[in-house]
Short mmCIF file of C-alpha atoms and ligand atoms in Angstrom, two decimals:
data_model
loop_
_atom_site.label_atom_id
_atom_site.label_comp_id
_atom_site.label_asym_id
_atom_site.label_seq_id
_atom_site.Cartn_x
_atom_site.Cartn_y
_atom_site.Cartn_z
CA MET A 1 0.15 -32.38 -9.27
CA ALA A 2 -0.63 -32.93 -12.95
CA HIS A 3 2.15 -32.46 -15.50
CA GLU A 4 4.91 -32.11 -12.90
CA VAL A 5 8.38 -33.18 -14.00
CA GLU A 6 11.79 -33.35 -12.37
CA ARG A 7 13.45 -30.70 -14.55
CA PRO A 8 12.18 -27.57 -16.27
CA THR A 9 11.61 -28.02 -20.01
CA TYR A 10 14.19 -25.43 -21.09
CA GLU A 11 17.39 -27.12 -22.19
CA VAL A 12 20.60 -26.23 -20.34
CA VAL A 13 23.43 -26.54 -22.86
CA GLY A 14 26.27 -24.75 -21.11
CA PRO A 15 27.23 -23.00 -17.90
CA LEU A 16 24.41 -20.70 -16.80
CA GLU A 17 25.52 -17.07 -16.78
CA ARG A 18 23.92 -14.41 -14.64
CA PHE A 19 22.34 -11.44 -16.41
CA ASP A 20 23.38 -7.84 -15.83
CA GLU A 21 20.36 -5.54 -15.45
CA ARG A 22 22.41 -2.79 -17.09
CA ASP A 23 22.03 -4.74 -20.37
CA ASN A 24 18.25 -4.78 -20.14
CA VAL A 25 16.53 -2.62 -22.78
CA PHE A 26 14.42 -0.93 -20.14
CA ALA A 27 17.61 0.19 -18.40
CA ARG A 28 19.24 1.17 -21.69
CA GLU A 29 16.33 3.29 -22.93
CA ALA A 30 16.88 5.47 -19.85
CA TYR A 31 20.59 6.07 -20.52
CA LEU A 32 19.96 9.55 -21.80
CA PRO A 33 22.84 10.88 -23.89
CA GLY A 34 25.44 12.55 -21.66
CA SER A 35 24.12 11.08 -18.40
CA PRO A 36 26.63 9.29 -16.11
CA GLU A 37 24.99 5.92 -16.85
CA GLU A 38 25.15 6.49 -20.57
CA ARG A 39 28.84 7.42 -20.47
CA GLU A 40 29.71 4.45 -18.25
CA TYR A 41 27.67 1.96 -20.25
CA HIS A 42 28.77 3.00 -23.70
CA ALA A 43 32.42 3.13 -22.70
CA ARG A 44 31.97 -0.63 -22.23
CA HIS A 45 29.53 -1.10 -25.15
CA PRO A 46 30.38 1.36 -27.94
CA GLU A 47 28.64 -0.98 -30.41
CA LEU A 48 25.29 -0.17 -28.76
CA VAL A 49 25.50 3.64 -28.89
CA GLU A 50 23.41 4.00 -32.01
CA ILE A 51 20.61 1.62 -31.09
CA ASP A 52 20.45 2.96 -27.53
CA ARG A 53 20.13 6.52 -28.84
CA ARG A 54 17.09 5.34 -30.75
CA LEU A 55 15.73 3.59 -27.64
CA ALA A 56 16.23 6.71 -25.52
CA ARG A 57 14.49 9.01 -27.98
CA PHE A 58 11.03 8.13 -26.70
CA ILE A 59 11.84 9.23 -23.14
CA GLU A 60 13.90 12.22 -24.33
CA GLU A 61 11.06 13.43 -26.48
CA LYS A 62 8.69 13.31 -23.53
CA ILE A 63 11.10 15.31 -21.40
CA ASP A 64 12.35 17.80 -23.92
CA ASN A 65 9.10 18.46 -25.81
CA PRO A 66 6.22 17.73 -23.49
CA PRO A 67 2.99 18.62 -25.30
CA GLU A 68 1.23 21.56 -23.69
CA VAL A 69 -2.06 19.77 -24.10
CA PRO A 70 -2.02 15.95 -24.00
CA GLU A 71 -3.44 14.30 -27.10
CA ASP A 72 -5.77 12.05 -25.11
CA PRO A 73 -5.84 13.53 -21.59
CA LEU A 74 -8.51 11.20 -20.20
CA ASN A 75 -6.49 8.11 -21.01
CA GLU A 76 -2.98 9.52 -20.67
CA ALA A 77 -3.79 10.18 -17.01
CA PHE A 78 -3.82 6.41 -16.48
CA TYR A 79 -0.03 6.24 -16.48
CA GLU A 80 0.22 8.13 -13.19
CA THR A 81 -2.75 6.20 -11.85
CA THR A 82 -1.01 2.86 -12.05
CA PHE A 83 2.70 3.00 -12.89
CA GLY A 84 3.08 6.24 -10.91
CA SER A 85 1.51 4.68 -7.83
CA VAL A 86 4.08 1.88 -7.72
CA ALA A 87 7.08 4.19 -7.16
CA PRO A 88 6.92 4.15 -3.34
CA LEU A 89 6.86 0.34 -3.45
CA ALA A 90 10.28 0.41 -5.12
CA GLN A 91 11.93 1.88 -2.04
CA PRO A 92 14.51 -0.37 -0.41
CA ASP A 93 12.54 -0.60 2.82
CA ALA A 94 9.47 -1.69 0.85
CA VAL A 95 11.09 -4.54 -1.05
CA ASP A 96 13.39 -5.52 1.81
CA GLY A 97 14.01 -4.51 5.39
CA PRO A 98 14.79 -5.56 8.92
CA VAL A 99 13.88 -9.06 9.99
CA ASN A 100 12.03 -9.60 13.26
CA SER A 101 14.40 -10.80 15.97
CA TYR A 102 11.84 -13.39 17.12
CA ARG A 103 11.77 -16.32 14.69
CA VAL A 104 8.65 -18.48 14.47
CA GLU A 105 9.42 -22.19 14.07
CA VAL A 106 7.60 -23.54 11.02
CA ASP A 107 6.88 -26.79 9.23
CA PRO A 108 7.88 -26.33 5.55
CA VAL A 109 4.84 -28.15 4.14
CA GLU A 110 2.35 -26.35 6.37
CA MET A 111 4.11 -23.05 5.77
CA ALA A 112 4.07 -23.45 1.98
CA ARG A 113 0.32 -24.06 2.17
CA ARG A 114 -0.18 -20.99 4.35
CA ILE A 115 2.02 -18.73 2.21
CA LYS A 116 0.11 -19.72 -0.93
CA ALA A 117 -3.22 -19.02 0.74
CA ILE A 118 -2.01 -15.63 1.98
CA ALA A 119 -0.56 -14.70 -1.41
CA ARG A 120 -3.88 -15.56 -3.04
CA HIS A 121 -5.71 -13.48 -0.48
CA LEU A 122 -3.37 -10.60 -1.27
CA GLY A 123 -4.45 -10.80 -4.90
CA ALA A 124 -2.33 -13.44 -6.64
CA TYR A 125 -4.34 -15.80 -8.83
CA LEU A 126 -1.73 -18.56 -8.92
CA VAL A 127 1.17 -19.17 -6.55
CA ARG A 128 4.00 -21.69 -6.84
CA ILE A 129 7.19 -22.09 -4.84
CA GLY A 130 10.50 -23.14 -6.32
CA PRO A 131 14.12 -23.27 -5.29
CA LEU A 132 15.98 -20.07 -6.19
CA ASN A 133 18.65 -20.86 -8.76
CA PRO A 134 21.50 -18.34 -8.09
CA ALA A 135 21.96 -18.06 -11.87
CA TRP A 136 18.68 -16.10 -12.06
CA VAL A 137 19.93 -13.33 -9.74
CA TYR A 138 20.94 -10.17 -11.62
CA THR A 139 24.62 -9.28 -11.33
CA HIS A 140 24.20 -5.47 -11.15
CA ARG A 141 21.51 -2.88 -10.73
CA GLY A 142 20.84 -1.27 -14.08
CA VAL A 143 17.90 0.96 -13.40
CA ARG A 144 18.47 4.12 -11.42
CA PRO A 145 15.32 4.41 -9.39
CA PHE A 146 14.90 8.13 -8.69
CA PHE A 147 14.77 11.40 -10.51
CA GLU A 148 16.45 14.67 -9.59
CA ASP A 149 17.83 16.17 -12.73
CA TYR A 150 16.73 14.22 -15.75
CA ARG A 151 20.08 14.14 -17.49
CA ASP A 152 21.80 12.79 -14.39
CA ASN A 153 18.86 10.76 -13.13
CA PRO A 154 16.61 9.39 -15.82
CA PRO A 155 13.02 9.94 -14.80
CA LEU A 156 11.88 6.47 -13.91
CA PHE A 157 10.48 7.75 -10.64
CA THR A 158 10.31 11.14 -9.03
CA GLY A 159 11.78 12.36 -5.77
CA VAL A 160 14.98 11.01 -4.25
CA PRO A 161 14.20 10.35 -0.61
CA GLU A 162 16.60 11.93 1.85
CA GLY A 163 19.22 9.42 2.97
CA TYR A 164 18.35 6.91 0.25
CA GLN A 165 20.35 3.76 1.03
CA GLY A 166 19.17 1.46 -1.75
CA LEU A 167 21.09 0.07 -4.67
CA LYS A 168 22.11 2.56 -7.30
CA TYR A 169 23.14 2.12 -10.91
CA SER A 170 26.06 -0.35 -11.21
CA ASP A 171 25.85 -1.62 -7.62
CA PRO A 172 26.31 -5.41 -7.45
CA ILE A 173 23.26 -7.47 -6.49
CA GLU A 174 23.67 -10.23 -3.92
CA ILE A 175 20.70 -12.41 -3.09
CA ASN A 176 21.38 -15.78 -1.50
CA HIS A 177 17.85 -16.86 -0.61
CA ARG A 178 16.94 -20.51 -0.97
CA TYR A 179 13.36 -20.18 -2.18
CA ALA A 180 11.33 -18.11 -4.59
CA ILE A 181 7.56 -17.65 -4.31
CA SER A 182 6.23 -16.87 -7.79
CA MET A 183 2.84 -15.25 -8.21
CA ALA A 184 0.72 -14.82 -11.36
CA PHE A 185 -1.77 -11.96 -11.79
CA PRO A 186 -4.15 -12.21 -14.78
CA GLN A 187 -4.90 -9.28 -17.08
CA ASN A 188 -8.42 -8.33 -18.12
CA ALA A 189 -8.83 -9.80 -21.61
CA ALA A 190 -11.16 -7.07 -22.94
CA LEU A 191 -8.74 -4.29 -22.03
CA ILE A 192 -5.60 -6.10 -23.16
CA ARG A 193 -7.19 -6.84 -26.54
CA THR A 194 -7.07 -3.09 -27.32
CA THR A 195 -3.25 -3.26 -27.41
CA PRO A 196 -1.20 -1.26 -28.24
CA SER A 197 -3.19 1.52 -26.59
CA LEU A 198 -3.34 3.66 -23.49
CA VAL A 199 -6.18 1.43 -22.29
CA SER A 200 -4.11 -1.77 -22.49
CA ASP A 201 -1.29 0.15 -20.75
CA PHE A 202 -3.80 1.01 -18.03
CA GLU A 203 -4.55 -2.68 -17.54
CA VAL A 204 -0.88 -3.70 -17.58
CA GLY A 205 -0.10 -0.96 -15.06
CA ARG A 206 -3.05 -1.93 -12.86
CA VAL A 207 -1.92 -5.55 -12.73
CA TYR A 208 1.71 -4.62 -12.10
CA ALA A 209 0.69 -2.27 -9.29
CA ALA A 210 -1.47 -4.96 -7.68
CA SER A 211 1.32 -7.53 -8.05
CA ALA A 212 3.90 -5.14 -6.57
CA LEU A 213 1.75 -4.45 -3.54
CA ALA A 214 1.09 -8.16 -2.96
CA ALA A 215 4.83 -8.97 -3.22
CA VAL A 216 5.77 -6.17 -0.82
CA GLU A 217 3.07 -7.27 1.64
CA LEU A 218 4.09 -10.92 1.48
CA GLY A 219 7.76 -10.01 1.99
CA LYS A 220 6.85 -7.95 5.06
CA TYR A 221 4.79 -10.82 6.44
CA ILE A 222 7.72 -13.23 6.13
CA ARG A 223 10.19 -10.80 7.70
CA ALA A 224 7.76 -10.35 10.61
CA LEU A 225 7.99 -14.14 11.11
CA GLY A 226 11.75 -13.74 11.59
CA TYR A 227 13.04 -14.77 8.15
CA PRO A 228 14.70 -12.71 5.44
CA ALA A 229 12.52 -11.98 2.42
CA ARG A 230 12.84 -9.69 -0.60
CA ALA A 231 10.01 -8.63 -2.91
CA HIS A 232 10.66 -8.40 -6.65
CA HIS A 233 8.31 -6.38 -8.84
CA LEU A 234 8.43 -4.27 -11.97
CA ARG A 235 10.05 -1.30 -10.27
CA ASN A 236 12.66 -3.20 -8.33
CA TYR A 237 13.84 -6.56 -9.61
CA GLY A 238 16.71 -8.54 -8.15
CA VAL A 239 15.97 -11.77 -9.99
CA LEU A 240 14.75 -12.77 -13.47
CA LEU A 241 11.10 -13.55 -12.86
CA VAL A 242 10.51 -15.72 -15.94
CA PRO A 243 12.97 -18.58 -15.26
CA VAL A 244 12.18 -18.36 -11.54
CA ALA A 245 8.49 -18.90 -12.34
CA VAL A 246 9.29 -21.74 -14.74
CA ASP A 247 11.39 -23.48 -12.09
CA ALA A 248 8.45 -23.21 -9.68
CA GLY A 249 6.08 -24.82 -12.20
CA LEU A 250 3.95 -21.78 -13.05
CA GLY A 251 4.33 -22.72 -16.68
CA GLU A 252 6.85 -23.11 -19.49
CA LEU A 253 9.09 -20.64 -21.29
CA ALA A 254 7.48 -20.02 -24.69
CA ARG A 255 8.57 -18.74 -28.10
CA CYS A 256 7.26 -15.25 -27.26
CA GLY A 257 9.54 -15.03 -24.21
CA TYR A 258 6.70 -15.14 -21.71
CA VAL A 259 5.69 -17.98 -19.42
CA ILE A 260 2.73 -19.99 -20.69
CA ASN A 261 0.45 -21.23 -17.98
CA LYS A 262 -2.15 -23.89 -18.73
CA GLU A 263 -5.01 -21.82 -17.35
CA LEU A 264 -3.99 -18.25 -18.16
CA GLY A 265 -1.91 -18.76 -21.30
CA ALA A 266 0.47 -15.80 -21.55
CA ASN A 267 -2.09 -13.25 -20.35
CA PHE A 268 -0.68 -12.47 -16.92
CA ARG A 269 2.12 -10.66 -15.11
CA LEU A 270 4.52 -11.94 -12.51
CA ALA A 271 5.84 -10.85 -9.16
CA CYS A 272 7.95 -12.80 -6.72
CA VAL A 273 9.32 -12.98 -3.17
CA THR A 274 12.63 -14.67 -2.44
CA THR A 275 13.22 -15.90 1.08
CA ASP A 276 14.90 -18.30 3.49
CA LEU A 277 11.62 -19.16 5.19
CA PRO A 278 11.56 -23.00 5.15
CA LEU A 279 9.08 -23.97 2.43
CA ALA A 280 8.17 -27.16 0.59
CA VAL A 281 8.92 -26.56 -3.09
CA ASP A 282 6.81 -27.37 -6.14
CA LYS A 283 8.14 -29.06 -9.24
CA PRO A 284 8.34 -27.61 -12.74
CA VAL A 285 5.73 -28.68 -15.31
CA ASP A 286 5.70 -30.02 -18.85
CA LEU A 287 2.56 -28.86 -20.66
CA GLY A 288 3.88 -29.64 -24.13
CA VAL A 289 4.56 -25.95 -24.78
CA GLN A 290 7.97 -26.59 -26.38
CA ASP A 291 6.39 -28.82 -29.01
CA PHE A 292 3.33 -26.57 -29.35
CA CYS A 293 5.53 -23.52 -30.02
CA GLU A 294 7.56 -25.51 -32.57
CA LYS A 295 4.35 -26.02 -34.53
CA CYS A 296 2.67 -22.68 -33.82
CA LEU A 297 4.22 -19.45 -35.05
CA LYS A 298 1.29 -17.20 -34.34
CA CYS A 299 3.16 -14.73 -32.13
CA ALA A 300 6.09 -14.57 -34.56
CA ASP A 301 3.75 -14.09 -37.54
CA THR A 302 1.68 -11.45 -35.76
CA CYS A 303 4.42 -9.43 -34.05
CA PRO A 304 4.39 -6.03 -35.79
CA SER A 305 8.12 -5.51 -35.24
CA GLN A 306 9.27 -9.02 -36.25
CA ALA A 307 10.90 -9.29 -32.84
CA ILE A 308 9.86 -12.90 -32.22
CA PRO A 309 11.91 -15.53 -34.05
CA SER A 310 10.18 -17.98 -36.34
CA GLY A 311 13.30 -20.13 -36.52
CA GLU A 312 15.15 -22.37 -34.13
CA LYS A 313 16.12 -21.87 -30.52
CA VAL A 314 19.59 -20.46 -29.84
CA GLU A 315 21.90 -20.63 -26.84
CA VAL A 316 21.42 -17.69 -24.48
CA ARG A 317 23.69 -17.64 -21.40
CA GLY A 318 23.69 -21.43 -21.20
CA VAL A 319 20.02 -22.06 -22.08
CA LYS A 320 18.67 -23.10 -25.47
CA ARG A 321 15.62 -20.93 -26.10
CA TRP A 322 13.88 -18.68 -28.56
CA GLN A 323 15.40 -15.23 -28.25
CA VAL A 324 13.08 -12.25 -28.67
CA ASP A 325 14.72 -9.13 -30.13
CA ALA A 326 13.95 -6.80 -27.23
CA GLU A 327 15.30 -3.75 -29.07
CA LYS A 328 12.92 -4.16 -32.00
CA CYS A 329 10.08 -4.75 -29.56
CA LEU A 330 10.76 -1.64 -27.49
CA LEU A 331 11.29 0.55 -30.55
CA TYR A 332 7.84 -0.51 -31.71
CA TRP A 333 6.37 0.49 -28.34
CA GLY A 334 8.00 3.90 -28.74
CA SER A 335 6.56 4.28 -32.25
CA GLN A 336 3.06 3.58 -30.91
CA GLY A 337 3.28 5.74 -27.79
CA ALA A 338 2.05 2.74 -25.81
CA ALA A 339 3.32 -0.70 -24.82
CA CYS A 340 2.39 -3.66 -26.99
CA ALA A 341 1.00 -6.97 -25.75
CA ILE A 342 -0.07 -8.47 -29.08
CA CYS A 343 1.97 -11.64 -28.53
CA GLN A 344 0.24 -12.22 -25.19
CA VAL A 345 -3.17 -11.68 -26.75
CA VAL A 346 -2.86 -13.83 -29.88
CA CYS A 347 -1.27 -16.86 -28.21
CA PRO A 348 -3.75 -19.75 -28.55
CA TRP A 349 -3.22 -20.55 -24.87
CA SER A 350 -4.43 -17.07 -23.79
CA LYS A 351 -8.14 -17.71 -23.60
CA PRO A 352 -10.73 -17.00 -20.91
CA PRO A 353 -10.75 -19.93 -18.46
CA THR A 354 -14.18 -21.25 -19.50
CA LEU A 355 -14.96 -24.97 -19.28
CA PHE A 356 -14.53 -25.20 -23.06
CA HIS A 357 -11.11 -23.51 -23.11
CA ARG A 358 -9.93 -25.50 -20.13
CA SER A 359 -10.85 -28.68 -22.02
CA VAL A 360 -8.96 -27.47 -25.11
CA ALA A 361 -5.88 -26.71 -22.98
CA GLU A 362 -6.16 -30.18 -21.48
CA ILE A 363 -6.18 -31.74 -24.96
CA ALA A 364 -3.25 -29.55 -26.07
CA THR A 365 -1.30 -30.74 -23.05
CA ARG A 366 -2.12 -34.42 -23.21
CA ILE A 367 -2.44 -35.20 -26.93
CA PRO A 368 0.56 -34.02 -28.99
CA GLN A 369 -1.12 -35.24 -32.23
CA ALA A 370 -3.98 -32.78 -31.67
CA ARG A 371 -1.77 -29.70 -31.52
CA ARG A 372 -1.60 -28.87 -35.25
CA PHE A 373 -5.37 -29.15 -35.48
CA LEU A 374 -5.84 -26.89 -32.44
CA ILE A 375 -3.50 -24.27 -33.93
CA LYS A 376 -5.48 -24.27 -37.19
CA ALA A 377 -8.77 -24.16 -35.30
CA ASP A 378 -7.52 -21.15 -33.32
CA ASP A 379 -6.78 -19.32 -36.58
CA LEU A 380 -10.22 -20.17 -37.95
CA VAL A 381 -12.13 -19.14 -34.84
CA TYR A 382 -10.08 -16.15 -33.67
CA GLY A 383 -8.43 -15.12 -36.95
CA ALA A 384 -4.84 -15.53 -38.09
CA LYS A 385 -4.30 -11.77 -38.08
CA TYR A 386 -4.48 -9.46 -35.10
CA ARG A 387 -7.02 -6.66 -34.95
CA PRO A 388 -7.24 -4.53 -31.82
CA ALA A 389 -10.62 -4.51 -30.09
CA PRO A 390 -12.43 -1.22 -29.50
CA PHE A 391 -12.22 0.36 -26.07
CA PRO A 392 -14.96 -0.87 -23.76
CA GLU A 393 -17.95 1.43 -23.45
CA TRP A 394 -17.07 2.68 -19.96
CA LEU A 395 -13.71 3.94 -21.26
CA ARG A 396 -15.18 5.50 -24.39
CA GLN A 397 -17.44 7.94 -22.62
CA GLY A 398 -16.06 11.43 -22.71
CA GLY A 399 -12.85 10.47 -24.53
CA ASP A 400 -11.51 9.66 -27.94
CA THR A 401 -11.05 6.04 -28.89
S1 SF4 B 501 5.15 -7.03 -27.34
FE1 SF4 B 501 4.47 -6.61 -29.45
S2 SF4 B 501 6.30 -5.90 -30.49
FE2 SF4 B 501 6.99 -6.89 -28.61
S3 SF4 B 501 7.42 -9.00 -29.16
FE3 SF4 B 501 5.29 -8.96 -28.46
S4 SF4 B 501 4.09 -8.64 -30.33
FE4 SF4 B 501 6.20 -8.11 -30.81
S1 SF4 B 502 1.63 -17.89 -30.05
FE1 SF4 B 502 2.15 -20.01 -30.49
S2 SF4 B 502 4.36 -19.96 -30.80
FE2 SF4 B 502 3.82 -18.08 -29.77
S3 SF4 B 502 4.09 -18.49 -27.59
FE3 SF4 B 502 1.94 -18.90 -28.07
S4 SF4 B 502 1.91 -21.09 -28.54
FE4 SF4 B 502 4.03 -20.46 -28.64
#
């Protein structure tokens, strides 16, 4: 396969350290003041009390002062449509479950081919298989998945099922699978270009919901073959999807913190299934993204919260990489009342996969000397500044834009 290399292009400069999901900003924004999680977490991290209070304010505000009449009811209803629909797929028996006692004997090469075809049929656009590096498994569950009383159970989902046996906040995560099947799901460019807006949120949620369902289905298929398998999606992660995808050759880790794929740029979302099903693995790729990002600062220059560094890479848990300031990023989302995807949109690699753009990506990959010119050309053609696109006509009817 073109551009395959023996090692991923991120530089390992020290012992790799596993990440604790409790430190993730999406977990921390739900540590509502006075809740058991908040007390436990801030007893260990008093230095984060102030910033986490600011992170939590967005959720608190929604709970404590829900508007009687939504500002934009036609578009606000999208949240339940997509993100709300994923909640049942977060259940422990959806992401994992009993393995069939009858085990089908498989050939790893044939099986890898079949799994990729099935994953594509289930909705994935790209599928790659890599070895699962144990360093990418979270150490502890940080997100409490269900909601009873909001102070005790931040409202990520509603309804605690009777007899819930899944991992709860602070439970250790153990996943010893050998392989990880990474899947990429593209986002609709017209909808994402409205970001930050309820319409781009709708698209992000739609893609996440589709990716969650595909991961759950693929995991169930593998368990029915007699092999353990665990789905990982936005509502129930056990592994860090970005390095897992990079190891499988879906793309390279970029300055903006996302994976850049040659065909989709950064305009896609990930889901994954880890398993012990014998599978032939793919190799990582070198598309020249590290050098391209050195020369291109478009995401850093465009980020409204200055969360993306314009400087050098730093060491993060053993890997030298650009470190996005997730707190600044999430605070900006809160200030807008919608998630932001500007860095995904403006990246010169995120272009519709026309013949022309595929040729440009080919040049960017193969000819390092052309990269500065391509970056300038991107600014000239698409603009150096970001301007959100209007909502598409079918979403304007009957609603405010
Ligand atoms: S999502 Fe928006 S705020 Fe966050 S890093 Fe990207 S551009 Fe910046
Ligand atoms: S916008 Fe430029 S610097 Fe940022 S991720 Fe894309 S290529 Fe890299």
